[in-house]
Short mmCIF file of N, CA and C in Angstrom, two decimals:
data_model
loop_
_atom_site.label_atom_id
_atom_site.label_comp_id
_atom_site.label_asym_id
_atom_site.label_seq_id
_atom_site.Cartn_x
_atom_site.Cartn_y
_atom_site.Cartn_z
N LEU A 1 35.91 63.08 -3.18
CA LEU A 1 35.64 63.40 -4.55
C LEU A 1 34.87 64.68 -4.70
N ASN A 2 33.99 64.99 -4.01
CA ASN A 2 33.11 66.18 -4.03
C ASN A 2 33.96 67.42 -3.88
N LEU A 3 34.99 67.33 -2.88
CA LEU A 3 35.99 68.42 -2.61
C LEU A 3 36.94 68.67 -3.86
N ILE A 4 37.13 67.59 -4.64
CA ILE A 4 38.00 67.71 -5.73
C ILE A 4 37.30 68.47 -6.82
N GLN A 5 36.12 68.03 -7.06
CA GLN A 5 35.14 68.56 -8.08
C GLN A 5 34.94 70.18 -7.71
N ASN A 6 34.75 70.47 -6.53
CA ASN A 6 34.54 71.82 -6.05
C ASN A 6 35.88 72.67 -6.33
N GLY A 7 37.04 72.08 -6.08
CA GLY A 7 38.37 72.69 -6.30
C GLY A 7 38.48 72.99 -7.72
N GLU A 8 38.08 71.97 -8.60
CA GLU A 8 38.34 72.21 -10.05
C GLU A 8 37.39 73.24 -10.61
N TYR A 9 36.16 73.28 -10.03
CA TYR A 9 35.20 74.26 -10.42
C TYR A 9 35.69 75.72 -10.00
N LEU A 10 36.22 75.73 -8.77
CA LEU A 10 36.82 77.02 -8.43
C LEU A 10 37.94 77.46 -9.18
N PHE A 11 38.88 76.46 -9.61
CA PHE A 11 40.13 76.88 -10.38
C PHE A 11 39.64 77.27 -11.71
N LYS A 12 38.65 76.72 -12.37
CA LYS A 12 38.15 77.10 -13.62
C LYS A 12 37.52 78.49 -13.58
N HIS A 13 36.86 78.84 -12.45
CA HIS A 13 36.33 80.26 -12.48
C HIS A 13 37.25 81.29 -12.26
N ILE A 14 38.44 80.88 -11.34
CA ILE A 14 39.46 81.79 -11.09
C ILE A 14 40.07 82.07 -12.42
N ASN A 15 40.44 81.09 -13.29
CA ASN A 15 41.20 81.22 -14.46
C ASN A 15 40.28 82.07 -15.41
N THR A 16 39.01 81.90 -15.49
CA THR A 16 38.12 82.66 -16.42
C THR A 16 38.17 84.15 -15.87
N TRP A 17 38.08 84.45 -14.50
CA TRP A 17 38.13 85.73 -14.04
C TRP A 17 39.32 86.45 -14.38
N ILE A 18 40.50 85.70 -14.24
CA ILE A 18 41.85 86.34 -14.58
C ILE A 18 41.92 86.75 -16.06
N LEU A 19 41.41 85.73 -16.90
CA LEU A 19 41.33 85.96 -18.39
C LEU A 19 40.45 87.21 -18.65
N ILE A 20 39.35 87.29 -17.98
CA ILE A 20 38.46 88.54 -18.28
C ILE A 20 39.21 89.79 -17.81
N LYS A 21 39.90 89.78 -16.76
CA LYS A 21 40.77 90.86 -16.32
C LYS A 21 41.64 91.21 -17.40
N ILE A 22 42.44 90.28 -17.93
CA ILE A 22 43.36 90.46 -18.78
C ILE A 22 42.81 91.14 -20.00
N LEU A 23 41.85 90.64 -20.65
CA LEU A 23 41.24 91.05 -21.73
C LEU A 23 40.62 92.43 -21.51
N PHE A 24 40.03 92.83 -20.45
CA PHE A 24 39.72 94.27 -20.20
C PHE A 24 40.85 95.07 -20.08
N PHE A 25 41.99 94.69 -19.56
CA PHE A 25 43.20 95.49 -19.47
C PHE A 25 43.74 95.81 -20.88
N LEU A 26 43.78 94.76 -21.75
CA LEU A 26 44.23 94.96 -23.06
C LEU A 26 43.30 95.90 -23.86
N PHE A 27 41.91 95.69 -23.70
CA PHE A 27 41.09 96.62 -24.46
C PHE A 27 41.25 98.02 -23.90
N PHE A 28 41.45 98.20 -22.64
CA PHE A 28 41.69 99.57 -22.01
C PHE A 28 43.01 100.15 -22.78
N ILE A 29 44.02 99.46 -22.81
CA ILE A 29 45.35 99.99 -23.32
C ILE A 29 45.09 100.16 -24.85
N ASN A 30 44.41 99.47 -25.60
CA ASN A 30 44.22 99.70 -26.91
C ASN A 30 43.28 100.93 -27.11
N THR A 31 42.19 101.04 -26.33
CA THR A 31 41.36 102.12 -26.51
C THR A 31 41.93 103.46 -26.19
N PHE A 32 42.64 103.59 -25.11
CA PHE A 32 43.20 104.79 -24.56
C PHE A 32 44.56 105.15 -25.22
N PHE A 33 45.39 104.17 -25.41
CA PHE A 33 46.77 104.53 -25.97
C PHE A 33 46.92 104.44 -27.43
N ILE A 34 46.64 103.19 -27.92
CA ILE A 34 46.76 103.00 -29.34
C ILE A 34 45.69 103.76 -30.18
N GLY A 35 44.40 103.59 -29.77
CA GLY A 35 43.23 104.08 -30.43
C GLY A 35 43.46 105.70 -30.41
N SER A 36 43.92 106.24 -29.28
CA SER A 36 43.93 107.64 -29.29
C SER A 36 45.07 108.25 -30.10
N SER A 37 46.02 107.51 -30.29
CA SER A 37 47.16 107.93 -31.26
C SER A 37 46.63 107.93 -32.58
N TYR A 38 45.86 106.80 -32.98
CA TYR A 38 45.29 106.65 -34.17
C TYR A 38 44.25 107.90 -34.53
N SER A 39 43.44 108.16 -33.47
CA SER A 39 42.59 109.32 -33.74
C SER A 39 43.23 110.56 -33.83
N GLN A 40 44.41 110.75 -33.10
CA GLN A 40 45.20 111.99 -33.14
C GLN A 40 45.66 112.14 -34.59
N ASN A 41 46.19 111.04 -35.13
CA ASN A 41 46.76 111.21 -36.48
C ASN A 41 45.68 111.33 -37.51
N THR A 42 44.52 110.77 -37.15
CA THR A 42 43.40 111.21 -38.22
C THR A 42 43.00 112.54 -38.01
N LYS A 43 42.91 113.02 -36.82
CA LYS A 43 42.58 114.46 -36.64
C LYS A 43 43.57 115.34 -37.24
N LYS A 44 44.90 115.04 -37.16
CA LYS A 44 45.90 115.91 -37.74
C LYS A 44 45.80 115.90 -39.18
N ALA A 45 45.46 114.64 -39.80
CA ALA A 45 45.52 114.51 -41.25
C ALA A 45 44.33 115.31 -41.75
N ASN A 46 43.11 115.24 -40.97
CA ASN A 46 42.08 116.05 -41.52
C ASN A 46 42.31 117.56 -41.34
N LYS A 47 43.05 117.99 -40.45
CA LYS A 47 43.31 119.42 -40.27
C LYS A 47 44.09 119.80 -41.47
N PHE A 48 45.12 119.16 -41.77
CA PHE A 48 46.04 119.44 -43.02
C PHE A 48 45.15 119.35 -44.20
N TYR A 49 44.33 118.36 -44.39
CA TYR A 49 43.44 118.20 -45.55
C TYR A 49 42.44 119.43 -45.81
N LEU A 50 41.89 119.92 -44.61
CA LEU A 50 40.92 121.10 -44.78
C LEU A 50 41.57 122.27 -45.25
N GLU A 51 42.78 122.46 -44.53
CA GLU A 51 43.64 123.56 -44.91
C GLU A 51 44.07 123.53 -46.40
N GLY A 52 44.52 122.34 -46.94
CA GLY A 52 44.85 122.14 -48.25
C GLY A 52 43.84 122.37 -49.08
N ASN A 53 42.55 121.96 -48.73
CA ASN A 53 41.29 122.32 -49.60
C ASN A 53 41.05 123.65 -49.72
N ARG A 54 41.35 124.47 -48.80
CA ARG A 54 41.12 126.03 -48.97
C ARG A 54 42.09 126.41 -50.12
N PHE A 55 43.29 126.02 -50.03
CA PHE A 55 44.37 126.47 -51.10
C PHE A 55 43.86 125.95 -52.37
N TYR A 56 43.39 124.74 -52.49
CA TYR A 56 43.01 124.00 -53.75
C TYR A 56 41.83 124.93 -54.40
N SER A 57 40.89 125.37 -53.44
CA SER A 57 39.70 126.09 -54.00
C SER A 57 40.05 127.36 -54.48
N ILE A 58 41.17 128.01 -54.14
CA ILE A 58 41.52 129.36 -54.71
C ILE A 58 42.64 129.21 -55.70
N GLY A 59 42.95 127.87 -56.07
CA GLY A 59 43.97 127.73 -57.15
C GLY A 59 45.34 127.60 -56.84
N ASP A 60 45.73 127.69 -55.53
CA ASP A 60 47.12 127.54 -55.02
C ASP A 60 47.42 126.13 -54.94
N PHE A 61 47.84 125.54 -55.97
CA PHE A 61 47.87 124.10 -56.05
C PHE A 61 49.25 123.56 -55.29
N ASP A 62 50.33 124.42 -55.48
CA ASP A 62 51.52 124.15 -54.73
C ASP A 62 51.36 124.00 -53.14
N SER A 63 50.66 124.98 -52.72
CA SER A 63 50.42 125.01 -51.24
C SER A 63 49.45 123.85 -50.90
N ALA A 64 48.39 123.62 -51.68
CA ALA A 64 47.59 122.46 -51.44
C ALA A 64 48.28 121.17 -51.44
N ILE A 65 49.15 120.96 -52.37
CA ILE A 65 49.93 119.75 -52.45
C ILE A 65 50.81 119.54 -51.24
N ASN A 66 51.45 120.51 -50.88
CA ASN A 66 52.32 120.50 -49.55
C ASN A 66 51.37 119.95 -48.39
N LEU A 67 50.23 120.69 -48.26
CA LEU A 67 49.41 120.28 -47.17
C LEU A 67 48.87 118.91 -47.32
N PHE A 68 48.50 118.49 -48.50
CA PHE A 68 47.96 117.10 -48.71
C PHE A 68 48.99 116.20 -48.35
N LEU A 69 50.32 116.35 -48.65
CA LEU A 69 51.45 115.58 -48.35
C LEU A 69 51.59 115.49 -46.80
N LYS A 70 51.42 116.57 -46.08
CA LYS A 70 51.66 116.62 -44.64
C LYS A 70 50.48 115.84 -44.08
N SER A 71 49.23 115.91 -44.61
CA SER A 71 48.10 115.06 -44.20
C SER A 71 48.50 113.55 -44.43
N LEU A 72 49.00 113.37 -45.41
CA LEU A 72 49.30 111.73 -45.65
C LEU A 72 50.55 111.38 -44.80
N LYS A 73 51.41 112.28 -44.32
CA LYS A 73 52.54 111.89 -43.31
C LYS A 73 51.82 111.64 -42.07
N ALA A 74 50.83 112.30 -41.57
CA ALA A 74 50.08 112.08 -40.37
C ALA A 74 49.30 110.68 -40.48
N ASP A 75 48.65 110.48 -41.71
CA ASP A 75 47.82 109.18 -41.81
C ASP A 75 47.90 108.99 -43.30
N SER A 76 48.74 107.96 -43.62
CA SER A 76 49.01 107.50 -44.94
C SER A 76 47.79 106.99 -45.60
N ASN A 77 46.78 106.56 -45.00
CA ASN A 77 45.53 105.92 -45.37
C ASN A 77 44.42 106.92 -45.59
N PHE A 78 44.76 108.28 -45.51
CA PHE A 78 43.60 109.19 -45.43
C PHE A 78 43.23 109.50 -46.82
N CYS A 79 42.08 108.89 -47.18
CA CYS A 79 41.75 108.74 -48.66
C CYS A 79 41.34 110.19 -49.28
N PRO A 80 40.76 111.06 -48.54
CA PRO A 80 40.38 112.30 -49.20
C PRO A 80 41.63 113.10 -49.58
N SER A 81 42.73 113.04 -48.86
CA SER A 81 44.07 113.71 -49.17
C SER A 81 44.64 113.12 -50.44
N ILE A 82 44.58 111.73 -50.50
CA ILE A 82 45.09 111.11 -51.70
C ILE A 82 44.37 111.54 -52.96
N TYR A 83 43.11 111.74 -52.85
CA TYR A 83 42.19 111.97 -53.95
C TYR A 83 42.57 113.42 -54.36
N LYS A 84 42.54 114.40 -53.44
CA LYS A 84 42.79 115.71 -53.70
C LYS A 84 44.18 115.98 -54.19
N LEU A 85 45.23 115.17 -53.71
CA LEU A 85 46.56 115.42 -54.19
C LEU A 85 46.69 114.94 -55.61
N GLY A 86 45.91 113.85 -56.07
CA GLY A 86 46.00 113.56 -57.46
C GLY A 86 45.32 114.61 -58.37
N LEU A 87 44.29 115.14 -57.88
CA LEU A 87 43.55 116.16 -58.56
C LEU A 87 44.46 117.51 -58.69
N SER A 88 45.26 117.69 -57.62
CA SER A 88 46.07 118.98 -57.70
C SER A 88 47.13 118.75 -58.64
N TYR A 89 47.65 117.62 -58.68
CA TYR A 89 48.83 117.33 -59.76
C TYR A 89 48.11 117.40 -61.13
N LYS A 90 47.02 116.97 -61.16
CA LYS A 90 46.42 117.14 -62.58
C LYS A 90 46.01 118.47 -62.93
N LYS A 91 45.80 119.43 -61.98
CA LYS A 91 45.62 120.82 -62.23
C LYS A 91 46.85 121.44 -62.67
N LYS A 92 47.93 121.01 -62.10
CA LYS A 92 49.31 121.58 -62.47
C LYS A 92 49.98 120.91 -63.68
N ASN A 93 49.15 120.10 -64.41
CA ASN A 93 49.65 119.22 -65.60
C ASN A 93 50.81 118.35 -65.41
N LEU A 94 50.81 117.87 -64.11
CA LEU A 94 51.98 116.82 -63.82
C LEU A 94 51.17 115.53 -63.79
N PHE A 95 50.91 114.98 -65.00
CA PHE A 95 50.10 113.82 -65.19
C PHE A 95 50.63 112.52 -64.59
N ASP A 96 52.11 112.41 -64.71
CA ASP A 96 52.67 111.22 -64.03
C ASP A 96 52.27 111.07 -62.53
N ASP A 97 52.47 112.26 -61.79
CA ASP A 97 52.20 112.37 -60.50
C ASP A 97 50.56 112.13 -60.21
N PHE A 98 49.82 112.79 -61.03
CA PHE A 98 48.45 112.52 -60.97
C PHE A 98 48.03 111.11 -61.00
N ILE A 99 48.52 110.38 -62.08
CA ILE A 99 48.25 108.96 -62.27
C ILE A 99 48.72 108.20 -61.12
N ARG A 100 49.91 108.56 -60.68
CA ARG A 100 50.56 107.74 -59.59
C ARG A 100 49.71 107.85 -58.26
N TRP A 101 49.19 109.04 -57.90
CA TRP A 101 48.40 109.10 -56.73
C TRP A 101 46.99 108.51 -56.92
N PHE A 102 46.46 108.57 -58.09
CA PHE A 102 45.17 107.88 -58.29
C PHE A 102 45.26 106.46 -58.30
N LEU A 103 46.41 105.89 -58.61
CA LEU A 103 46.57 104.51 -58.58
C LEU A 103 46.80 104.16 -57.07
N VAL A 104 47.43 104.93 -56.27
CA VAL A 104 47.62 104.77 -54.75
C VAL A 104 46.12 104.83 -54.23
N TYR A 105 45.25 105.70 -54.68
CA TYR A 105 43.99 105.80 -54.19
C TYR A 105 43.16 104.46 -54.41
N LYS A 106 43.37 103.93 -55.69
CA LYS A 106 42.70 102.70 -56.16
C LYS A 106 43.08 101.56 -55.30
N ASP A 107 44.50 101.57 -54.91
CA ASP A 107 44.97 100.42 -54.10
C ASP A 107 44.53 100.39 -52.76
N LYS A 108 44.12 101.65 -52.16
CA LYS A 108 43.64 101.66 -50.86
C LYS A 108 42.13 101.31 -50.81
N ILE A 109 41.63 101.14 -49.58
CA ILE A 109 40.22 100.90 -49.59
C ILE A 109 39.52 102.23 -49.46
N CYS A 110 39.45 102.85 -50.43
CA CYS A 110 38.73 104.24 -50.41
C CYS A 110 37.64 104.01 -51.45
N ASN A 111 36.48 104.38 -50.96
CA ASN A 111 35.32 104.23 -51.87
C ASN A 111 34.56 105.45 -52.17
N GLU A 112 34.84 106.57 -51.58
CA GLU A 112 34.00 107.83 -51.73
C GLU A 112 33.98 108.25 -53.24
N ASN A 113 35.20 108.29 -53.76
CA ASN A 113 35.37 108.91 -55.18
C ASN A 113 35.81 107.79 -56.23
N LYS A 114 35.40 106.59 -55.86
CA LYS A 114 35.98 105.39 -56.72
C LYS A 114 35.60 105.53 -58.18
N ASP A 115 34.29 105.87 -58.49
CA ASP A 115 33.88 106.11 -59.96
C ASP A 115 34.68 107.26 -60.61
N ASP A 116 34.85 108.29 -59.92
CA ASP A 116 35.68 109.47 -60.40
C ASP A 116 37.08 109.10 -60.79
N VAL A 117 37.74 108.34 -59.79
CA VAL A 117 39.12 107.90 -59.95
C VAL A 117 39.21 106.92 -61.11
N ASN A 118 38.32 105.97 -61.26
CA ASN A 118 38.26 104.91 -62.36
C ASN A 118 38.10 105.65 -63.70
N TYR A 119 37.16 106.52 -63.77
CA TYR A 119 36.86 107.40 -64.93
C TYR A 119 38.06 108.16 -65.46
N LYS A 120 38.66 108.93 -64.47
CA LYS A 120 39.82 109.84 -64.83
C LYS A 120 41.02 108.96 -65.14
N LEU A 121 41.28 107.82 -64.43
CA LEU A 121 42.42 106.88 -64.89
C LEU A 121 42.18 106.30 -66.36
N GLY A 122 40.87 105.98 -66.62
CA GLY A 122 40.50 105.39 -67.88
C GLY A 122 40.78 106.40 -68.98
N GLU A 123 40.28 107.68 -68.78
CA GLU A 123 40.41 108.69 -69.65
C GLU A 123 41.98 109.01 -69.92
N SER A 124 42.71 109.05 -68.80
CA SER A 124 44.15 109.46 -69.07
C SER A 124 44.84 108.30 -69.76
N PHE A 125 44.58 107.01 -69.50
CA PHE A 125 45.26 105.95 -70.17
C PHE A 125 44.75 105.93 -71.66
N PHE A 126 43.61 106.24 -71.85
CA PHE A 126 43.08 106.37 -73.36
C PHE A 126 43.97 107.45 -74.04
N LEU A 127 44.09 108.56 -73.38
CA LEU A 127 44.78 109.65 -74.10
C LEU A 127 46.29 109.36 -74.27
N LEU A 128 46.77 108.36 -73.33
CA LEU A 128 48.20 107.89 -73.47
C LEU A 128 48.30 106.82 -74.49
N GLY A 129 47.21 106.41 -75.05
CA GLY A 129 47.26 105.28 -75.99
C GLY A 129 47.25 103.89 -75.36
N GLU A 130 47.06 103.80 -74.02
CA GLU A 130 47.02 102.55 -73.54
C GLU A 130 45.64 101.96 -73.40
N ILE A 131 45.07 101.51 -74.49
CA ILE A 131 43.63 101.28 -74.73
C ILE A 131 43.10 100.14 -73.69
N ASN A 132 43.90 99.10 -73.50
CA ASN A 132 43.38 98.01 -72.67
C ASN A 132 43.25 98.51 -71.36
N LYS A 133 44.37 99.15 -70.77
CA LYS A 133 44.27 99.75 -69.42
C LYS A 133 43.07 100.62 -69.25
N ALA A 134 42.90 101.62 -70.27
CA ALA A 134 41.87 102.50 -70.31
C ALA A 134 40.44 101.83 -70.14
N LYS A 135 40.34 100.74 -70.95
CA LYS A 135 38.97 99.99 -70.91
C LYS A 135 38.78 99.34 -69.56
N GLY A 136 39.81 98.73 -68.95
CA GLY A 136 39.63 98.25 -67.64
C GLY A 136 39.06 99.18 -66.49
N TYR A 137 39.77 100.38 -66.51
CA TYR A 137 39.36 101.33 -65.67
C TYR A 137 37.94 101.92 -65.95
N LEU A 138 37.66 102.13 -67.28
CA LEU A 138 36.40 102.62 -67.52
C LEU A 138 35.24 101.58 -67.27
N MET A 139 35.58 100.30 -67.42
CA MET A 139 34.61 99.33 -67.10
C MET A 139 34.36 99.12 -65.66
N SER A 140 35.25 99.71 -64.90
CA SER A 140 35.08 99.57 -63.40
C SER A 140 34.15 100.71 -62.79
N VAL A 141 33.71 101.65 -63.76
CA VAL A 141 32.93 102.76 -63.29
C VAL A 141 31.50 102.13 -63.07
N LYS A 142 30.87 102.34 -61.92
CA LYS A 142 29.55 101.81 -61.73
C LYS A 142 28.51 102.78 -62.15
N ASP A 143 28.60 104.05 -61.86
CA ASP A 143 27.69 105.00 -62.27
C ASP A 143 28.05 105.87 -63.37
N SER A 144 28.05 105.25 -64.55
CA SER A 144 28.57 105.84 -65.71
C SER A 144 27.78 107.00 -66.38
N ILE A 145 26.57 107.26 -65.83
CA ILE A 145 25.78 108.39 -66.26
C ILE A 145 26.18 109.62 -65.90
N ARG A 146 27.13 109.68 -64.71
CA ARG A 146 27.76 110.86 -64.29
C ARG A 146 28.61 111.47 -65.18
N PHE A 147 29.18 110.70 -66.15
CA PHE A 147 30.37 111.09 -67.02
C PHE A 147 29.88 111.23 -68.51
N ILE A 148 29.80 112.48 -68.91
CA ILE A 148 29.22 112.61 -70.26
C ILE A 148 29.99 112.00 -71.35
N ASP A 149 31.20 111.99 -71.26
CA ASP A 149 32.07 111.33 -72.30
C ASP A 149 32.37 109.84 -72.18
N TYR A 150 31.67 109.32 -71.23
CA TYR A 150 31.95 107.87 -70.89
C TYR A 150 31.66 107.00 -72.22
N PRO A 151 30.41 107.14 -72.82
CA PRO A 151 30.11 106.33 -74.03
C PRO A 151 31.04 106.54 -75.25
N LYS A 152 31.48 107.82 -75.30
CA LYS A 152 32.28 108.15 -76.54
C LYS A 152 33.73 107.34 -76.26
N TYR A 153 34.23 107.44 -75.04
CA TYR A 153 35.56 106.85 -74.74
C TYR A 153 35.46 105.29 -75.06
N LEU A 154 34.30 104.70 -74.44
CA LEU A 154 34.16 103.29 -74.77
C LEU A 154 33.98 102.94 -76.12
N SER A 155 33.32 103.78 -76.91
CA SER A 155 33.12 103.51 -78.31
C SER A 155 34.51 103.62 -79.15
N TYR A 156 35.18 104.60 -78.80
CA TYR A 156 36.49 104.73 -79.36
C TYR A 156 37.39 103.43 -79.02
N ILE A 157 37.42 103.12 -77.71
CA ILE A 157 38.14 101.99 -77.33
C ILE A 157 37.80 100.73 -78.00
N ASN A 158 36.43 100.45 -77.99
CA ASN A 158 36.03 99.30 -78.69
C ASN A 158 36.31 99.37 -80.15
N TYR A 159 36.24 100.46 -80.80
CA TYR A 159 36.66 100.49 -82.18
C TYR A 159 38.15 100.17 -82.46
N ASN A 160 38.90 100.67 -81.54
CA ASN A 160 40.39 100.56 -81.68
C ASN A 160 40.72 99.05 -81.53
N ILE A 161 40.02 98.42 -80.43
CA ILE A 161 40.19 97.04 -80.16
C ILE A 161 39.85 96.23 -81.30
N ASP A 162 38.61 96.45 -81.92
CA ASP A 162 38.05 95.60 -82.98
C ASP A 162 38.86 95.76 -84.24
N ASN A 163 39.45 96.95 -84.41
CA ASN A 163 40.25 97.21 -85.69
C ASN A 163 41.76 97.22 -85.47
N SER A 164 42.26 96.75 -84.43
CA SER A 164 43.65 96.80 -84.23
C SER A 164 44.50 96.04 -85.15
N GLY A 165 43.91 95.06 -85.88
CA GLY A 165 44.67 94.38 -86.97
C GLY A 165 44.59 94.94 -88.23
N VAL A 166 43.77 96.05 -88.46
CA VAL A 166 43.56 96.64 -89.83
C VAL A 166 44.57 97.83 -89.83
N SER A 167 45.38 97.83 -90.81
CA SER A 167 46.33 98.77 -91.08
C SER A 167 45.90 100.03 -91.97
N LEU A 168 46.08 101.19 -91.56
CA LEU A 168 45.51 102.30 -92.44
C LEU A 168 46.50 102.56 -93.53
N PHE A 169 47.76 102.08 -93.48
CA PHE A 169 48.69 102.11 -94.68
C PHE A 169 49.05 100.81 -95.19
N GLU A 170 49.33 100.69 -96.42
CA GLU A 170 49.82 99.44 -96.94
C GLU A 170 51.07 99.78 -97.72
N PHE A 171 52.08 98.98 -97.42
CA PHE A 171 53.41 99.19 -98.00
C PHE A 171 53.66 98.26 -99.09
N GLU A 172 54.27 98.60 -100.14
CA GLU A 172 54.66 97.68 -101.21
C GLU A 172 56.07 97.05 -100.80
N LYS A 173 56.17 95.77 -101.06
CA LYS A 173 57.39 95.12 -100.97
C LYS A 173 58.09 95.19 -102.22
N LYS A 174 59.38 95.54 -102.27
CA LYS A 174 60.12 95.64 -103.50
C LYS A 174 61.13 94.41 -103.55
#
């Protein structure tokens, strides 16, 4: 009986030892092969982003857009490129593209420029006449003090919502 118990004890330790080796091997594979390709993609995305930023700062938005798109091809979740891509489209007055990329930014787990994105989306939807969308984005802004026109937009939005049933014109029925 004692020999059987020792055998079971030895068998459990051998299985634990094999499991530890397998886990270490998987960790090694992940760290050096999968992790390195991830970091290579992020490095490549950052390189294109920095180059795009240089073009953005001198007003060459076409070149900046191309580089930000290359950055996103390397890493589709690279938030700084998504943000600057949206701003670049706004600078070129391509508002549909601007809104589309800012909505992509909002859908990603990007936090750095969240208030700016929410504010600019709220402002854009307000100017497009989509009052309820505008209010939703503006209400998502946490640090509203940074945006001078924030109270004005909310005031206009609330006025429009409160008076949406009031018609400025009355028509006579004949």
